[in-house]
C-alpha positions as YAML, in Angstrom:
chain: A
units: angstrom
residues:
- id: 1
  name: UNK
  ca: [0.00, 0.00, 0.00]
- id: 2
  name: UNK
  ca: [1.37, 3.38, -1.01]
- id: 3
  name: UNK
  ca: [0.77, 6.35, 1.25]
- id: 4
  name: UNK
  ca: [1.12, 9.94, 0.20]
- id: 5
  name: UNK
  ca: [4.07, 11.81, 1.67]
- id: 6
  name: UNK
  ca: [3.05, 14.59, 3.99]
- id: 7
  name: UNK
  ca: [5.49, 17.20, 5.27]
- id: 8
  name: UNK
  ca: [3.17, 17.71, 8.24]
- id: 9
  name: UNK
  ca: [3.52, 14.04, 9.24]
- id: 10
  name: UNK
  ca: [7.29, 14.33, 8.90]
- id: 11
  name: UNK
  ca: [7.28, 17.29, 11.26]
- id: 12
  name: UNK
  ca: [5.23, 15.31, 13.80]
- id: 13
  name: UNK
  ca: [8.22, 12.97, 14.11]
- id: 14
  name: UNK
  ca: [10.68, 15.82, 14.51]
- id: 15
  name: UNK
  ca: [12.09, 16.78, 17.91]
- id: 16
  name: UNK
  ca: [10.59, 19.79, 19.69]
- id: 17
  name: UNK
  ca: [12.01, 23.23, 19.13]
- id: 18
  name: UNK
  ca: [13.57, 23.93, 22.51]
- id: 19
  name: UNK
  ca: [13.58, 27.44, 23.97]
- id: 20
  name: UNK
  ca: [13.76, 26.22, 27.57]
- id: 21
  name: UNK
  ca: [16.06, 27.95, 30.08]
- id: 22
  name: UNK
  ca: [16.62, 30.92, 27.76]
- id: 23
  name: UNK
  ca: [15.45, 33.71, 30.08]
- id: 24
  name: UNK
  ca: [12.63, 34.56, 27.67]
- id: 25
  name: UNK
  ca: [10.10, 37.05, 29.04]
- id: 26
  name: UNK
  ca: [8.29, 37.98, 25.84]
- id: 27
  name: UNK
  ca: [7.02, 35.63, 23.12]
- id: 28
  name: UNK
  ca: [8.47, 37.99, 20.49]
- id: 29
  name: UNK
  ca: [11.96, 37.02, 21.74]
- id: 30
  name: UNK
  ca: [11.52, 33.61, 20.08]
- id: 31
  name: UNK
  ca: [12.28, 35.23, 16.73]
- id: 32
  name: UNK
  ca: [15.70, 36.46, 17.86]
- id: 33
  name: UNK
  ca: [16.67, 33.78, 20.39]
- id: 34
  name: UNK
  ca: [18.48, 30.65, 19.23]
- id: 35
  name: UNK
  ca: [16.77, 27.41, 20.25]
- id: 36
  name: UNK
  ca: [18.78, 24.94, 22.29]
- id: 37
  name: UNK
  ca: [20.53, 22.36, 20.09]
- id: 38
  name: UNK
  ca: [19.20, 18.84, 20.32]
- id: 39
  name: UNK
  ca: [20.58, 15.45, 19.45]
- id: 40
  name: UNK
  ca: [18.68, 15.53, 16.18]
- id: 41
  name: UNK
  ca: [18.50, 18.77, 14.16]
- id: 42
  name: UNK
  ca: [15.10, 20.17, 13.23]
- id: 43
  name: UNK
  ca: [14.54, 20.48, 9.50]
- id: 44
  name: UNK
  ca: [13.67, 23.88, 8.07]
- id: 45
  name: UNK
  ca: [11.88, 25.12, 5.00]
- id: 46
  name: UNK
  ca: [13.66, 27.30, 2.44]
- id: 47
  name: UNK
  ca: [12.03, 30.28, 4.17]
- id: 48
  name: UNK
  ca: [13.59, 29.21, 7.49]
- id: 49
  name: UNK
  ca: [10.42, 28.00, 9.22]
- id: 50
  name: UNK
  ca: [10.86, 24.95, 11.42]
- id: 51
  name: UNK
  ca: [9.30, 21.58, 10.60]
- id: 52
  name: UNK
  ca: [8.15, 20.52, 14.05]
- id: 53
  name: UNK
  ca: [4.87, 20.44, 15.94]
- id: 54
  name: UNK
  ca: [6.29, 20.42, 19.46]
- id: 55
  name: UNK
  ca: [7.44, 23.43, 21.44]
- id: 56
  name: UNK
  ca: [9.42, 23.74, 24.67]
- id: 57
  name: UNK
  ca: [9.12, 27.12, 26.35]
- id: 58
  name: UNK
  ca: [9.59, 25.89, 29.91]
- id: 59
  name: UNK
  ca: [11.72, 27.48, 32.62]
- id: 60
  name: UNK
  ca: [11.49, 31.05, 31.38]
- id: 61
  name: UNK
  ca: [9.70, 34.13, 32.74]
- id: 62
  name: UNK
  ca: [6.82, 34.34, 30.25]
- id: 63
  name: UNK
  ca: [3.70, 35.93, 31.74]
- id: 64
  name: UNK
  ca: [1.77, 36.85, 28.60]
- id: 65
  name: UNK
  ca: [1.00, 34.93, 25.41]
- id: 66
  name: UNK
  ca: [-0.19, 37.85, 23.30]
- id: 67
  name: UNK
  ca: [1.21, 37.57, 19.79]
- id: 68
  name: UNK
  ca: [1.74, 33.81, 20.32]
- id: 69
  name: UNK
  ca: [-0.20, 32.95, 17.15]
- id: 70
  name: UNK
  ca: [1.70, 35.46, 15.00]
- id: 71
  name: UNK
  ca: [5.06, 34.30, 16.31]
- id: 72
  name: UNK
  ca: [4.15, 30.63, 15.70]
- id: 73
  name: UNK
  ca: [3.22, 31.48, 12.10]
- id: 74
  name: UNK
  ca: [6.66, 33.02, 11.60]
- id: 75
  name: UNK
  ca: [8.54, 30.30, 13.45]
- id: 76
  name: UNK
  ca: [6.81, 27.07, 12.33]
- id: 77
  name: UNK
  ca: [5.78, 25.81, 8.92]
- id: 78
  name: UNK
  ca: [2.60, 24.15, 10.25]
- id: 79
  name: UNK
  ca: [1.62, 26.05, 13.40]
- id: 80
  name: UNK
  ca: [-1.98, 24.84, 13.19]
- id: 81
  name: UNK
  ca: [-0.68, 21.29, 13.77]
- id: 82
  name: UNK
  ca: [1.05, 21.96, 17.10]
- id: 83
  name: UNK
  ca: [0.35, 18.95, 19.26]
- id: 84
  name: UNK
  ca: [2.68, 19.50, 22.26]
- id: 85
  name: UNK
  ca: [3.44, 22.71, 24.19]
- id: 86
  name: UNK
  ca: [5.51, 22.91, 27.36]
- id: 87
  name: UNK
  ca: [4.99, 26.22, 29.17]
- id: 88
  name: UNK
  ca: [5.89, 24.87, 32.60]
- id: 89
  name: UNK
  ca: [7.80, 26.96, 35.13]
- id: 90
  name: UNK
  ca: [6.89, 30.37, 33.76]
- id: 91
  name: UNK
  ca: [4.81, 33.18, 35.30]
- id: 92
  name: UNK
  ca: [1.49, 32.68, 33.52]
- id: 93
  name: UNK
  ca: [-1.40, 33.97, 35.68]
- id: 94
  name: UNK
  ca: [-4.13, 32.47, 33.46]
- id: 95
  name: UNK
  ca: [-4.66, 29.89, 30.75]
- id: 96
  name: UNK
  ca: [-4.55, 32.15, 27.74]
- id: 97
  name: UNK
  ca: [-7.40, 31.55, 25.24]
- id: 98
  name: UNK
  ca: [-4.81, 31.51, 22.43]
- id: 99
  name: UNK
  ca: [-3.91, 27.96, 23.53]
- id: 100
  name: UNK
  ca: [-7.46, 26.83, 22.74]
- id: 101
  name: UNK
  ca: [-7.00, 27.74, 19.08]
- id: 102
  name: UNK
  ca: [-4.58, 24.83, 18.62]
- id: 103
  name: UNK
  ca: [-7.19, 22.20, 17.82]
- id: 104
  name: UNK
  ca: [-4.64, 19.37, 17.49]
- id: 105
  name: UNK
  ca: [-3.06, 19.98, 20.89]
- id: 106
  name: UNK
  ca: [-2.54, 16.63, 22.68]
- id: 107
  name: UNK
  ca: [-0.10, 17.56, 25.47]
- id: 108
  name: UNK
  ca: [-0.04, 20.79, 27.45]
- id: 109
  name: UNK
  ca: [2.35, 21.38, 30.34]
- id: 110
  name: UNK
  ca: [1.43, 24.35, 32.53]
- id: 111
  name: UNK
  ca: [2.81, 23.20, 35.89]
- id: 112
  name: UNK
  ca: [4.78, 25.63, 38.02]
- id: 113
  name: UNK
  ca: [3.02, 28.81, 36.90]
- id: 114
  name: UNK
  ca: [0.81, 31.31, 38.76]
- id: 115
  name: UNK
  ca: [-2.69, 30.18, 37.75]
- id: 116
  name: UNK
  ca: [-5.09, 31.12, 40.59]
- id: 117
  name: UNK
  ca: [-8.59, 30.32, 39.30]
- id: 118
  name: UNK
  ca: [-9.72, 26.72, 38.93]
- id: 119
  name: UNK
  ca: [-12.30, 27.91, 36.39]
- id: 120
  name: UNK
  ca: [-9.39, 28.68, 34.01]
- id: 121
  name: UNK
  ca: [-9.44, 24.95, 33.20]
- id: 122
  name: UNK
  ca: [-12.88, 25.39, 31.57]
- id: 123
  name: UNK
  ca: [-11.20, 27.11, 28.62]
- id: 124
  name: UNK
  ca: [-9.45, 23.86, 27.66]
- id: 125
  name: UNK
  ca: [-12.72, 21.94, 27.23]
- id: 126
  name: UNK
  ca: [-12.82, 23.00, 23.55]
- id: 127
  name: UNK
  ca: [-9.68, 20.96, 22.76]
- id: 128
  name: UNK
  ca: [-10.99, 17.56, 21.60]
- id: 129
  name: UNK
  ca: [-7.56, 15.91, 21.31]
- id: 130
  name: UNK
  ca: [-6.09, 17.06, 24.64]
- id: 131
  name: UNK
  ca: [-4.89, 13.87, 26.38]
- id: 132
  name: UNK
  ca: [-2.21, 15.03, 28.79]
- id: 133
  name: UNK
  ca: [-2.27, 18.12, 31.03]
- id: 134
  name: UNK
  ca: [-0.11, 19.27, 33.92]
- id: 135
  name: UNK
  ca: [-1.15, 22.01, 36.34]
- id: 136
  name: UNK
  ca: [0.49, 21.05, 39.66]
- id: 137
  name: UNK
  ca: [2.60, 23.73, 41.29]
- id: 138
  name: UNK
  ca: [0.01, 26.41, 40.53]
- id: 139
  name: UNK
  ca: [-2.07, 28.03, 43.29]
- id: 140
  name: UNK
  ca: [-5.16, 26.22, 41.92]
- id: 141
  name: UNK
  ca: [-3.68, 22.95, 43.15]
- id: 142
  name: UNK
  ca: [-4.70, 23.99, 46.68]
- id: 143
  name: UNK
  ca: [-8.39, 24.27, 45.71]
- id: 144
  name: UNK
  ca: [-10.74, 21.68, 47.16]
- id: 145
  name: UNK
  ca: [-11.63, 19.08, 44.52]
- id: 146
  name: UNK
  ca: [-8.79, 20.20, 42.21]
- id: 147
  name: UNK
  ca: [-8.18, 16.80, 40.56]
- id: 148
  name: UNK
  ca: [-11.87, 15.89, 40.34]
- id: 149
  name: UNK
  ca: [-12.75, 19.27, 38.85]
- id: 150
  name: UNK
  ca: [-10.14, 18.98, 36.10]
- id: 151
  name: UNK
  ca: [-10.99, 15.36, 35.25]
- id: 152
  name: UNK
  ca: [-14.73, 16.07, 35.11]
- id: 153
  name: UNK
  ca: [-14.19, 19.20, 33.01]
- id: 154
  name: UNK
  ca: [-11.82, 17.47, 30.56]
- id: 155
  name: UNK
  ca: [-13.21, 13.93, 30.12]
- id: 156
  name: UNK
  ca: [-10.84, 13.03, 27.26]
- id: 157
  name: UNK
  ca: [-7.71, 13.35, 29.41]
- id: 158
  name: UNK
  ca: [-5.66, 10.18, 29.82]
- id: 159
  name: UNK
  ca: [-3.00, 11.73, 32.06]
- id: 160
  name: UNK
  ca: [-3.17, 14.58, 34.55]
- id: 161
  name: UNK
  ca: [-0.19, 15.93, 36.48]
- id: 162
  name: UNK
  ca: [1.98, 13.09, 35.17]
- id: 163
  name: UNK
  ca: [-0.39, 10.49, 36.58]
- id: 164
  name: UNK
  ca: [-2.66, 8.19, 34.56]
- id: 165
  name: UNK
  ca: [-6.37, 8.77, 35.03]
- id: 166
  name: UNK
  ca: [-8.02, 5.61, 36.30]
- id: 167
  name: UNK
  ca: [-11.65, 4.44, 36.20]
- id: 168
  name: UNK
  ca: [-11.83, 5.23, 39.91]
- id: 169
  name: UNK
  ca: [-10.60, 8.79, 39.20]
- id: 170
  name: UNK
  ca: [-13.36, 9.21, 36.61]
- id: 171
  name: UNK
  ca: [-16.13, 7.88, 38.84]
- id: 172
  name: UNK
  ca: [-14.90, 10.00, 41.78]
- id: 173
  name: UNK
  ca: [-14.84, 13.05, 39.50]
- id: 174
  name: UNK
  ca: [-18.36, 12.33, 38.27]
- id: 175
  name: UNK
  ca: [-19.70, 12.05, 41.83]
- id: 176
  name: UNK
  ca: [-17.78, 15.18, 42.86]
- id: 177
  name: UNK
  ca: [-19.23, 17.11, 39.93]
- id: 178
  name: UNK
  ca: [-22.82, 16.07, 40.73]
- id: 179
  name: UNK
  ca: [-22.34, 17.16, 44.34]
- id: 180
  name: UNK
  ca: [-20.47, 20.42, 43.70]
- id: 181
  name: UNK
  ca: [-21.47, 21.85, 40.36]
- id: 182
  name: UNK
  ca: [-24.98, 23.20, 40.38]
- id: 183
  name: UNK
  ca: [-26.84, 23.00, 37.08]
- id: 184
  name: UNK
  ca: [-27.72, 26.32, 35.54]
- id: 185
  name: UNK
  ca: [-31.32, 27.26, 35.95]
- id: 186
  name: UNK
  ca: [-33.21, 28.02, 32.80]
- id: 187
  name: UNK
  ca: [-35.37, 31.06, 33.17]
- id: 188
  name: UNK
  ca: [-38.68, 30.96, 31.44]
- id: 189
  name: UNK
  ca: [-39.72, 34.15, 29.83]
- id: 190
  name: UNK
  ca: [-43.09, 35.36, 30.93]
- id: 191
  name: UNK
  ca: [-45.15, 36.68, 28.13]
- id: 192
  name: UNK
  ca: [-47.51, 39.57, 28.59]
- id: 193
  name: UNK
  ca: [-50.69, 38.45, 26.98]
...
């Protein structure tokens, strides 16, 4: 059986572009900063865009992801196919909605940031392929029902905080959700007849 060659599939097998430990504070700095060299070089297009769908931005001081989409378009050949982003150990106060635009995102590392609101996790519910998420080391980890809330909000997860999600985790999360999340009341409109 002959399969058609796809540059996007080739880039899925490429190593991540690694900007970890670079002291990056602003996403724009990715265009001028050299990525860390890896064991295997990342292929580039003639225009200089990288052929990878994985990104390491961990251990920096990033606190804002504005312009993330524009920078990814300049940096990567197939930014819409990003499937793995590591933003751990930065200073992110929220889960930026820009991350939810990466429909193919499978793995998202956000541990060791400054995320304070458990409801920030709700934003990630629109990512149908998200299978692995890390959030430990954020202030939200101290919230009551933290693990159950995340698992019940993101039912497609297979791993959370580097721990596999078990059937018991899912049933505990379902019970927790029924007991703690009140359904929204639907208001009936009264007509003036």
